[in-house]
Every structure is written in structure tokens, then in C-alpha cells.
Short mmCIF file of C-alpha atoms and ligand atoms in Angstrom, two decimals:
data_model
loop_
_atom_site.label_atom_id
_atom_site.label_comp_id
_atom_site.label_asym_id
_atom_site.label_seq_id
_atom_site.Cartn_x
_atom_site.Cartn_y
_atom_site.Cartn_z
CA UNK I 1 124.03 100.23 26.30
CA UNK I 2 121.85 97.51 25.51
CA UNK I 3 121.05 96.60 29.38
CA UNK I 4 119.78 99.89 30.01
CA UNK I 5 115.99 100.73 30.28
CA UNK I 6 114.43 101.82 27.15
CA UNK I 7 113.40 105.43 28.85
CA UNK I 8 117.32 105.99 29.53
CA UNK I 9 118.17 105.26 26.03
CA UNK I 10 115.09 107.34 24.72
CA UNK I 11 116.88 110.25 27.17
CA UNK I 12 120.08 109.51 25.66
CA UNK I 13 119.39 110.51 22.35
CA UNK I 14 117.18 113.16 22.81
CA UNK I 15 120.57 114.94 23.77
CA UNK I 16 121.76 117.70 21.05
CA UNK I 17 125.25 118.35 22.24
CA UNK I 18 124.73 121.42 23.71
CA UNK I 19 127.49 120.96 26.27
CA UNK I 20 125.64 123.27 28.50
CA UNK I 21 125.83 120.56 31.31
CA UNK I 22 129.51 120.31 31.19
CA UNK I 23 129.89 124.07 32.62
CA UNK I 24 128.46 123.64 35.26
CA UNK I 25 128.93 119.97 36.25
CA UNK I 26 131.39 120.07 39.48
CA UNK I 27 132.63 116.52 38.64
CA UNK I 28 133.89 117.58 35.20
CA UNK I 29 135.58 120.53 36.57
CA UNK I 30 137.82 118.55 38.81
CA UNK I 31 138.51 115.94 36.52
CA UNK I 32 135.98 113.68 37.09
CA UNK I 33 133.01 112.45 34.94
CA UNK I 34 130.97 114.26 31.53
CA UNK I 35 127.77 114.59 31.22
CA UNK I 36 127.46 115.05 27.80
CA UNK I 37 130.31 112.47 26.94
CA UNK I 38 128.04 110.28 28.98
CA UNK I 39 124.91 111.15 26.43
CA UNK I 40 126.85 109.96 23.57
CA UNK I 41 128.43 106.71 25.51
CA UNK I 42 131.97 107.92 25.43
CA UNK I 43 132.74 108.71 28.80
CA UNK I 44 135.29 107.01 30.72
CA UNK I 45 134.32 108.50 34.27
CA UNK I 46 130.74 107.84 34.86
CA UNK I 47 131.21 106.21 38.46
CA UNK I 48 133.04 109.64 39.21
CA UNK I 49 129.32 111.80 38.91
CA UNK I 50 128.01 113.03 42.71
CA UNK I 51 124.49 112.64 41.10
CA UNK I 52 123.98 116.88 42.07
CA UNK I 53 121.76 117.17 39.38
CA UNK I 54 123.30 120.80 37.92
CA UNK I 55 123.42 119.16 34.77
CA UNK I 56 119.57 118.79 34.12
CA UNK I 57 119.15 121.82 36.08
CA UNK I 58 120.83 123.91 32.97
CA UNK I 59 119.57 120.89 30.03
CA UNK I 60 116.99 121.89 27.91
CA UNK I 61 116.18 118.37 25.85
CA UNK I 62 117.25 116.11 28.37
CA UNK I 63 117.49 114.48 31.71
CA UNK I 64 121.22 114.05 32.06
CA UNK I 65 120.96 113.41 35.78
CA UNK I 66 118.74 110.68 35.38
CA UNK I 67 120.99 108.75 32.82
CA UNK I 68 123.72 109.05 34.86
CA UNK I 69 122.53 107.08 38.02
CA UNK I 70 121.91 104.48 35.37
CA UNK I 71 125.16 104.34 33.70
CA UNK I 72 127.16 104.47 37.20
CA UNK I 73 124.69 101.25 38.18
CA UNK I 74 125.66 99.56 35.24
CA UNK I 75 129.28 100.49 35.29
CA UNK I 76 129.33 99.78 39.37
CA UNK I 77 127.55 96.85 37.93
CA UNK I 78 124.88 97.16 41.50
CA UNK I 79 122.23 95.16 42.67
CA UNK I 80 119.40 95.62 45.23
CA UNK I 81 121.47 96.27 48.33
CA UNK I 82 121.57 93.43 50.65
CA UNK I 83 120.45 95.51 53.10
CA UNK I 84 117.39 96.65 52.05
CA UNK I 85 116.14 93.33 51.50
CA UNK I 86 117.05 92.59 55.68
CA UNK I 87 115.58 96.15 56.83
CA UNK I 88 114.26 98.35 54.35
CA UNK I 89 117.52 100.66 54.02
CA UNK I 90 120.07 100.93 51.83
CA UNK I 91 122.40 100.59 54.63
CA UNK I 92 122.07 98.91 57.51
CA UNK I 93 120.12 100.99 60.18
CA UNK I 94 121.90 102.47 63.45
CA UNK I 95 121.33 100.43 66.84
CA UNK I 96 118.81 102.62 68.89
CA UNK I 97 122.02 103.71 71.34
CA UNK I 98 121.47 107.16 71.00
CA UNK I 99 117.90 107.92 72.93
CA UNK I 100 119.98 106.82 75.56
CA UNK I 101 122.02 110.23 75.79
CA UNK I 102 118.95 112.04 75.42
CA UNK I 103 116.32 113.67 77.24
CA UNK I 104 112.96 111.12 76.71
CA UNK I 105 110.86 112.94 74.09
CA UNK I 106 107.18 111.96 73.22
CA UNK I 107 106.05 111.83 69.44
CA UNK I 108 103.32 113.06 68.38
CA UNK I 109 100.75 112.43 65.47
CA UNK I 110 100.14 115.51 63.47
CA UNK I 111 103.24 114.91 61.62
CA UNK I 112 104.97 111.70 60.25
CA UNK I 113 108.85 112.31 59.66
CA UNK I 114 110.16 109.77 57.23
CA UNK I 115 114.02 109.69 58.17
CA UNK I 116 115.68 108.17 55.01
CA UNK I 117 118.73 105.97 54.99
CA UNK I 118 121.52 108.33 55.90
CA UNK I 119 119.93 109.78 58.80
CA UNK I 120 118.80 105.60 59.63
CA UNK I 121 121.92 104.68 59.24
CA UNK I 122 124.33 107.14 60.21
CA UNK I 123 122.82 110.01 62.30
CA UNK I 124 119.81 108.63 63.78
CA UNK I 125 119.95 111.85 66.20
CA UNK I 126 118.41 114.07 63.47
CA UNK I 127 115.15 112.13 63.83
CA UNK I 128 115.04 113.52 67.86
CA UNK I 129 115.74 117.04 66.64
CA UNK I 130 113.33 117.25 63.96
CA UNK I 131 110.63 116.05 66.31
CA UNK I 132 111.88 118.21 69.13
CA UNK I 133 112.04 121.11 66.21
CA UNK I 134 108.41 120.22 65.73
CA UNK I 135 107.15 120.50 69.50
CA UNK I 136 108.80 123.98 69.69
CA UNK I 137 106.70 124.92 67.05
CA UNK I 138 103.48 123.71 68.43
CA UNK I 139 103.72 120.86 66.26
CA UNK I 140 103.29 117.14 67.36
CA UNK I 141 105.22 114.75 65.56
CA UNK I 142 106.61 110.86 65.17
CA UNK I 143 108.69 109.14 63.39
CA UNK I 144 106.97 107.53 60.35
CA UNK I 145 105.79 103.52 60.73
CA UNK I 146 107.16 101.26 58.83
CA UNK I 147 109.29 103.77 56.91
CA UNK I 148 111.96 101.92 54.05
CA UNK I 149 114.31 103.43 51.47
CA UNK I 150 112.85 106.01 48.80
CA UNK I 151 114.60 103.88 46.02
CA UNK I 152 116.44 106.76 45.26
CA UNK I 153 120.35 105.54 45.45
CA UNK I 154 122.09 104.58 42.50
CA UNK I 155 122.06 100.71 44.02
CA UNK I 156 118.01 100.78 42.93
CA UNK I 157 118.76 101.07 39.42
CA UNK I 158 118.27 97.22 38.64
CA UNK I 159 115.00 97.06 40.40
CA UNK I 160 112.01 96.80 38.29
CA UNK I 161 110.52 100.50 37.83
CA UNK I 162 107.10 99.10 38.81
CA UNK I 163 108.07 97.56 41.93
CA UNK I 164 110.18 100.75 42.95
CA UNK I 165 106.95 103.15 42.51
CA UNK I 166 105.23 100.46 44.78
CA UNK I 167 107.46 101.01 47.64
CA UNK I 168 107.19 105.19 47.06
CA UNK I 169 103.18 104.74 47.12
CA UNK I 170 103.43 102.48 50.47
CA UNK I 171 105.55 104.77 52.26
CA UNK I 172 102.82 107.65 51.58
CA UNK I 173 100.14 105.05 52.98
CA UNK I 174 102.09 104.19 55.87
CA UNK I 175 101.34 108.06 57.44
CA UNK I 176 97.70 106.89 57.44
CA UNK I 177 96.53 110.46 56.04
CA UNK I 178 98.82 112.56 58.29
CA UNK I 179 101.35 114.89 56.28
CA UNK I 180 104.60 113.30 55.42
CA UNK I 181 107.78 114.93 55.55
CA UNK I 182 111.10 113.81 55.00
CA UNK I 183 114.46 114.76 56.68
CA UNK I 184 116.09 114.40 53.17
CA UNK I 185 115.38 116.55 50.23
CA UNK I 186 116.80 113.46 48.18
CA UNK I 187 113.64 111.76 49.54
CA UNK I 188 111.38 114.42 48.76
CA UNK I 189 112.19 114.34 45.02
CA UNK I 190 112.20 110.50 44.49
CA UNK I 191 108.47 110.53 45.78
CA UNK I 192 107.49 112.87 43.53
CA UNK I 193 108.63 111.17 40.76
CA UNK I 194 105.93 108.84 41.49
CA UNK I 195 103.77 111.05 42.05
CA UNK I 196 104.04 110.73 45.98
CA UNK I 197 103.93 114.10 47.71
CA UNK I 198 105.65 114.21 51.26
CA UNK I 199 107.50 117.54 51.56
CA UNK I 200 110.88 118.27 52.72
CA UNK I 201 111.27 119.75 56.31
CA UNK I 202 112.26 123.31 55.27
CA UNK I 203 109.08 123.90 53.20
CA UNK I 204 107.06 122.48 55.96
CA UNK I 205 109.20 124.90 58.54
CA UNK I 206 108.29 127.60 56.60
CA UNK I 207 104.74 127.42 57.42
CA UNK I 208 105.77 128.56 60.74
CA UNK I 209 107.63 131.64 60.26
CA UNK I 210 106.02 133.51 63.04
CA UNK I 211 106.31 130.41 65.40
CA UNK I 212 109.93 130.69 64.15
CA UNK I 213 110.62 134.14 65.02
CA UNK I 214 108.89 134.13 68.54
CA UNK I 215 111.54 131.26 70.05
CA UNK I 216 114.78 133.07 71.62
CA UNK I 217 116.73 132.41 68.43
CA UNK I 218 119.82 133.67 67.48
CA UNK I 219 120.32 136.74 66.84
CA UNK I 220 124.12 137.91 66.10
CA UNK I 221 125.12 134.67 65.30
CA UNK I 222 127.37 134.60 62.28
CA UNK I 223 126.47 131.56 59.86
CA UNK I 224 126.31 129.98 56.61
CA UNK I 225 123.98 128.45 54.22
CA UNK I 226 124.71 125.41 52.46
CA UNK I 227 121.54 123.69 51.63
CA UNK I 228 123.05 120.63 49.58
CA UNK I 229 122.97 119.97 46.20
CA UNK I 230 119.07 118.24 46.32
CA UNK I 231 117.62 121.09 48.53
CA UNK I 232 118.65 123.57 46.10
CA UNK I 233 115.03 123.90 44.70
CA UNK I 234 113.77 124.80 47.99
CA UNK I 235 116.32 127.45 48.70
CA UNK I 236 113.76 130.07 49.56
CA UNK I 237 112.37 128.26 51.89
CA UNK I 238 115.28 127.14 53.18
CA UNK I 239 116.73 130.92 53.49
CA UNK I 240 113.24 132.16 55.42
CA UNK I 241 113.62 129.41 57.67
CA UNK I 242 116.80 130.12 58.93
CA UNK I 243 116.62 134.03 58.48
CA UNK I 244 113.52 133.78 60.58
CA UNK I 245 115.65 132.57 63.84
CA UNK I 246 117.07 135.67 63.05
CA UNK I 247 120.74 134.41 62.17
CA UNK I 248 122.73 136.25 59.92
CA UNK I 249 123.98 134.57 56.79
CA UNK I 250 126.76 135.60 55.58
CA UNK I 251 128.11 133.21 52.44
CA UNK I 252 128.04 134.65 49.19
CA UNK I 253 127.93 131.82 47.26
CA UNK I 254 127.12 127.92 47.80
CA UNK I 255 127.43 125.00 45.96
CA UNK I 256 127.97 120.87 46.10
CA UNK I 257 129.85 119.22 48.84
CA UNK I 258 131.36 116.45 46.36
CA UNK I 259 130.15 113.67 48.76
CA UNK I 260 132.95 110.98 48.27
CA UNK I 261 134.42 110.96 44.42
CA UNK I 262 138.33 110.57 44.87
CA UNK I 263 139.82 113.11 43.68
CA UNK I 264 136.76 115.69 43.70
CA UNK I 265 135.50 115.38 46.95
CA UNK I 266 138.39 117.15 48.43
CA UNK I 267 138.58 120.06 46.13
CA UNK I 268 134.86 121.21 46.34
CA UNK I 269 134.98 120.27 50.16
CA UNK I 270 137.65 123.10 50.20
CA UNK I 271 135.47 126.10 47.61
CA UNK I 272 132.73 124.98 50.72
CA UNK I 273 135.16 125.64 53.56
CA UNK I 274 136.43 128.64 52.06
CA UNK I 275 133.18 130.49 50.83
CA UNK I 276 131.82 129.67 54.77
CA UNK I 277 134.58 131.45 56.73
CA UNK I 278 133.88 133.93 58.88
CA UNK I 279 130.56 131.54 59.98
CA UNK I 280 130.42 130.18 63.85
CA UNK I 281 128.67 127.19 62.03
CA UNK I 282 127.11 125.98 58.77
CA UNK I 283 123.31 124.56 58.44
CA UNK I 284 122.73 121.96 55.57
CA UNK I 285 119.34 120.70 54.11
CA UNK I 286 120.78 117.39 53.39
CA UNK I 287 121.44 114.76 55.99
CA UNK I 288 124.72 113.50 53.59
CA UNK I 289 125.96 116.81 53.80
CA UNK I 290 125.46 117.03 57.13
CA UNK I 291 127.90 113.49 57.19
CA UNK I 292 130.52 115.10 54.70
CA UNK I 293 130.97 118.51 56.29
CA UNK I 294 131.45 117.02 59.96
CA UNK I 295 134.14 114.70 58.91
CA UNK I 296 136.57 117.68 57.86
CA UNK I 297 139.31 118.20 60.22
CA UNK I 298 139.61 121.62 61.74
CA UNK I 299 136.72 122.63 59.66
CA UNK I 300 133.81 124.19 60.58
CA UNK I 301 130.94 122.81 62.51
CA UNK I 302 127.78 121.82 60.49
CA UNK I 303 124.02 121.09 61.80
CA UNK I 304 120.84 120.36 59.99
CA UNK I 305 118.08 122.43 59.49
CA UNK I 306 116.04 120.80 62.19
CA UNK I 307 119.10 121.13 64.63
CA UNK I 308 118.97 125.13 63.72
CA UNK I 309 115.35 125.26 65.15
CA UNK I 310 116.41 123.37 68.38
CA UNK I 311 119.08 125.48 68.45
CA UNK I 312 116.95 128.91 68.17
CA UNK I 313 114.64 127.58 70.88
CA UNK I 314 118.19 126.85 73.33
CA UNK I 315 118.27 123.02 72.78
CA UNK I 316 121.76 121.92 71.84
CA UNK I 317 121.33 118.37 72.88
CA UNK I 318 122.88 117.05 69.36
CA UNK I 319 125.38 118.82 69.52
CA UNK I 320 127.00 116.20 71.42
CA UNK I 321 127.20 113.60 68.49
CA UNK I 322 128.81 115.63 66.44
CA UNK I 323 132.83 115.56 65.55
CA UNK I 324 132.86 119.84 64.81
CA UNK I 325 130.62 121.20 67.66
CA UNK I 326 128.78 123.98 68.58
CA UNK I 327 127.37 125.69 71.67
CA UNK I 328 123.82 127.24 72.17
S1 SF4 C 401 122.81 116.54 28.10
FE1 SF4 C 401 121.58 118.37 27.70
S2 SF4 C 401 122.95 120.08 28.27
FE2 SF4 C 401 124.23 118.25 28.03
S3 SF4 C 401 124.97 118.28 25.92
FE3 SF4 C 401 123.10 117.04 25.94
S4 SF4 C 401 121.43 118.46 25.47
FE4 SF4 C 401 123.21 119.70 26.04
S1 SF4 C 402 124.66 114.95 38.35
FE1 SF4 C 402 126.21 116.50 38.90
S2 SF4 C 402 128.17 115.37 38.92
FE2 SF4 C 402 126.67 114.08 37.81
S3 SF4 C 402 126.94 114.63 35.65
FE3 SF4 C 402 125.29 115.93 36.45
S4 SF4 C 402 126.33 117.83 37.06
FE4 SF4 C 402 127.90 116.26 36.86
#
């Protein structure tokens, strides 16, 4: 314990023991890792947590969450990802192939998307739809300058806290001004913790309900609503967005997609698949989602928010780099 930060310790013991994180963590309930075994150093499966943050969602005297990135960094035993010291990411960025199977699209400056390192690295398509999204809305937007890794993944944890707020407060200054919003609600809340506002997509859609509801959108069409586990605190947002299009949402329930625990993964992949039958198609918040859902086999197709506005206005051109696809 003694190479963690002294704020992670101070978190640590603030726990009481509760055990109200436990119920709801989905790692725990397939096995996996324990939050509150974690508070007290006794847990064996800290590498297994997704990092969905239920746990300080339901904690009243802690930050569970928080010490858990830390204690899967020191039991992963990370460092500063080799990538992000070569391009800013966390993973190495996506060749530029794609604008090639797309219609030419001009960016514009009212907006500055910030992408993130998923959507850099492994579907750099979501950056055309969310400034295609934009210009159906009236909105003209680019693709922010100079844009690097919130800092967020659990492979930051080893960076000095000071240098990591310095790389949140750049990114801000690197939209000259201009609003700043990012493609990934994971984004979103690693800014703020530094005070850095940039909102997420769907609350910035959702200053355009009317714009919404005057494209062709899609009425009739059967879907379902998973926003991902760090959108979850813009769910109404979220929900007017896509009711706006005039979709009808049919999932009762919603909940983590398990990104890639062994073991876990598959079992909440399968309450997702499950509580979204009966939906032509699902639409995620989160880019890694986005990833997770399209890789299950026979499942059903998946598109990001942004993609659900192209779609309303009749532009299915990412469709195409999907695995599970959809039609307009
Ligand atoms: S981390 Fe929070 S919810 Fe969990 S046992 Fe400790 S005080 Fe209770
Ligand atoms: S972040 Fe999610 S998976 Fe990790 S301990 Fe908390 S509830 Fe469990």
C-alpha cells in the first residue's frame, strides 16, 4: 500500500464497511473483483474491476472507484503508455484510411470535438459522424487541434498528478475559446476533475431538440438505449436526444457492458443482449461500448449517439465500418 498516493490511502480509510458497493458492483457479481475488500487491502481480484463507477455511485464516505484504478495500476504494475509518449494516445492512433470511403466533409469552427483514444485508435469514423451530426444541426464543427489523451486510463496512474492536470488544462486551451466537446463521456469526467469543462456530445445535442425533431428521423424504429457505464449521469439527456428523432425505446432496463474482464465480460455482454431484444439496433454514449457491442456474434447492431443523428437526417455512411450493420 505504501506506493500508493497519499489521497488514495486517505480514501481508503475513510471507508466504514458499509458493503453498499458490493451490491451493486457487476464485477463482484460474476466473480470478479470487491470493492470493499479492496478498501480494506484484502482483495485478491482488483485487476478484474471494469472501472463502471456503480460503486461510488451508491458510497456515501468514499470514492471506491477512484481507489480502484489505483490498485489495478499497481497490481498491473503500469507505466505511462509507450504510446502516449510517441502520439498523445493511449494507444496508438488509426492511419487516416477511412476519409477515403467517405464522402469529403468540411469542418467547421463553432465546435471543437475532442475524439479520445478509443475513437483515435479504433473507430476513427465516429469523428466524421459527429461532425456530420453537427452540420445537420446547423452546427459547424472540427476536430479539436492538437487533441492527446484525457489521462483518464488506468495506465496514467503513475504519472505525477500535477503533470496529468497540465495536459487536461492544455487540451481546454487548444479549442482557442470555442466549446469543447468530447465523443467520450469517460473524457468528459476526467476534465472535470480538473476543473476543465468540455461537455459530452449528448448534453451538447440536447441543445438542439427542435433541430432534432425537424430532420426526417425515425419514426417506428424499434431501439434500445444503452448509454455506457460513464454516460450514465447524462441519461436524460441522452434519452431526449434520441427520443427527439422520434425512435422508440423500448429496453426496460440497462446496465454495464463488462468491457473485457475474463470471465465477466461475457456474462453482462449477455443481461445487455437479452434486455435489448426486440430492438432493430442499440445506440451507446460510449465509444468502448460502441467497440464491445459490435464484436458480438449474431448480436445486435450498435451505433453511437452521433451515428443516431446521421442516421435521423438519412446518412448511414458508417454504417459500413461496422461488423453488426444497419440500414437507414
Ligand atoms: S467503499 Fe463505501 S460503500 Fe463500499 S464498504 Fe466502504 S464505505 Fe461502504
Ligand atoms: S468501478 Fe465498477 S467494477 Fe470496479 S469496483 Fe466499482 S462497481 Fe465494481
Amino acid at each position: 500500500m505504501c506506493a500508493l498516493p497519499d489521497f488514495v490511502v486517505d480514501l481508503m480509510t475513510s471507508c466504514v464497511g458499509c458493503r453498499r458497493c458490493m451490491k451493486v458492483c457487476p464485477s463482484h457479481k460474476y466473480g470478479g473483483c470487491s470493492p470493499w475488500l479492496s478498501m480494506i487491502a484484502k482483495d485478491p481480484n482488483t485487476e478484474m474491476c471494469i472501472g463502471c463507477g456503480k460503486c461510488s455511485e451508491v458510497c456515501r464516505h468514499t470514492n471506491p472507484k477512484l481507489v480502484m484504478l489505483y490498485l489495478k495500476a499497481e497490481k498491473l504494475g503500469v507505466s505511462t503508455p509507450e504510446a502516449f509518449v510517441r502520439h498523445g494516445f493511449s494507444i496508438p492512433p488509426a492511419s487516416d484510411d477511412w476519409k477515403k470511403e467517405l464522402p469529403k466533409y468540411k469542418e467547421g469552427r463553432d465546435v471543437f470535438v475532442m475524439p479520445g483514444c478509443i475513437v483515435q485508435g479504433k473507430i476513427p469514423y465516429l469523428k466524421y459522424a459527429a461532425i456530420k451530426a453537427f452540420e445537420y444541426l446547423g452546427v459547424g464543427a472540427g476536430e479539436l487541434l492538437d487533441n492527446t489523451c484525457c489521462t483518464y486510463p488506468v495506465t496514467f496512474r503513475k504519472m505525477d498528478e500535477a503533470q496529468r492536470t497540465e495536459i487536461k488544462v492544455n487540451l481546454r486551451g487548444n479549442a482557442s475559446g470555442r466549446d469543447l466537446v468530447t465523443l467520450c463521456s469517460g473524457c468528459t469526467n476526467e476534465l472535470a476533475t480538473s476543473g476543465v469543462y468540455a461537455p459530452n456530445i449528448c448534453t451538447y445535442f440536447s441543445k438542439y431538440l427542435d433541430r432534432i425533431r425537424a430532420l426526417p428521423g425515425l419514426k417506428g424504429r424499434k431501439i434500445a438505449l444503452e448509454p455506457g457505464c460513464s454516460s450514465e449521469r447524462f441519461y436524460t439527456d441522452f434519452r431526449m436526444v434520441v427520443e427527439a428523432t422520434g425512435a422508440e425505446i423500448i429496453n426496460k432496463t440497462r446496465g454495464c457492458c463488462g468491457k473485457n474482464i475474463e470471465g465477466v465480460s461475457e456474462k453482462l455482454m449477455e443481461e445487455r443482449q437479452a434486455e435489448c431484444q426486440g430492438a432493430e439496433f442499440i445506440v451507446v454514449g460510449c465509444p468502448n461500448c460502441q467497440v464491445f457491442y459490435d464484436r458480438v456474434e449474431g448480436g445486435i447492431p450498435v451505433i453511437h449517439l452521433s451515428e443516431l443523428i446521421c442516421l435521423a437526417a438519412g446518412d448511414a455512411e458508417t454504417q459500413r465500418f461496422h461488423k453488426l450493420r444497419i440500414e437507414a
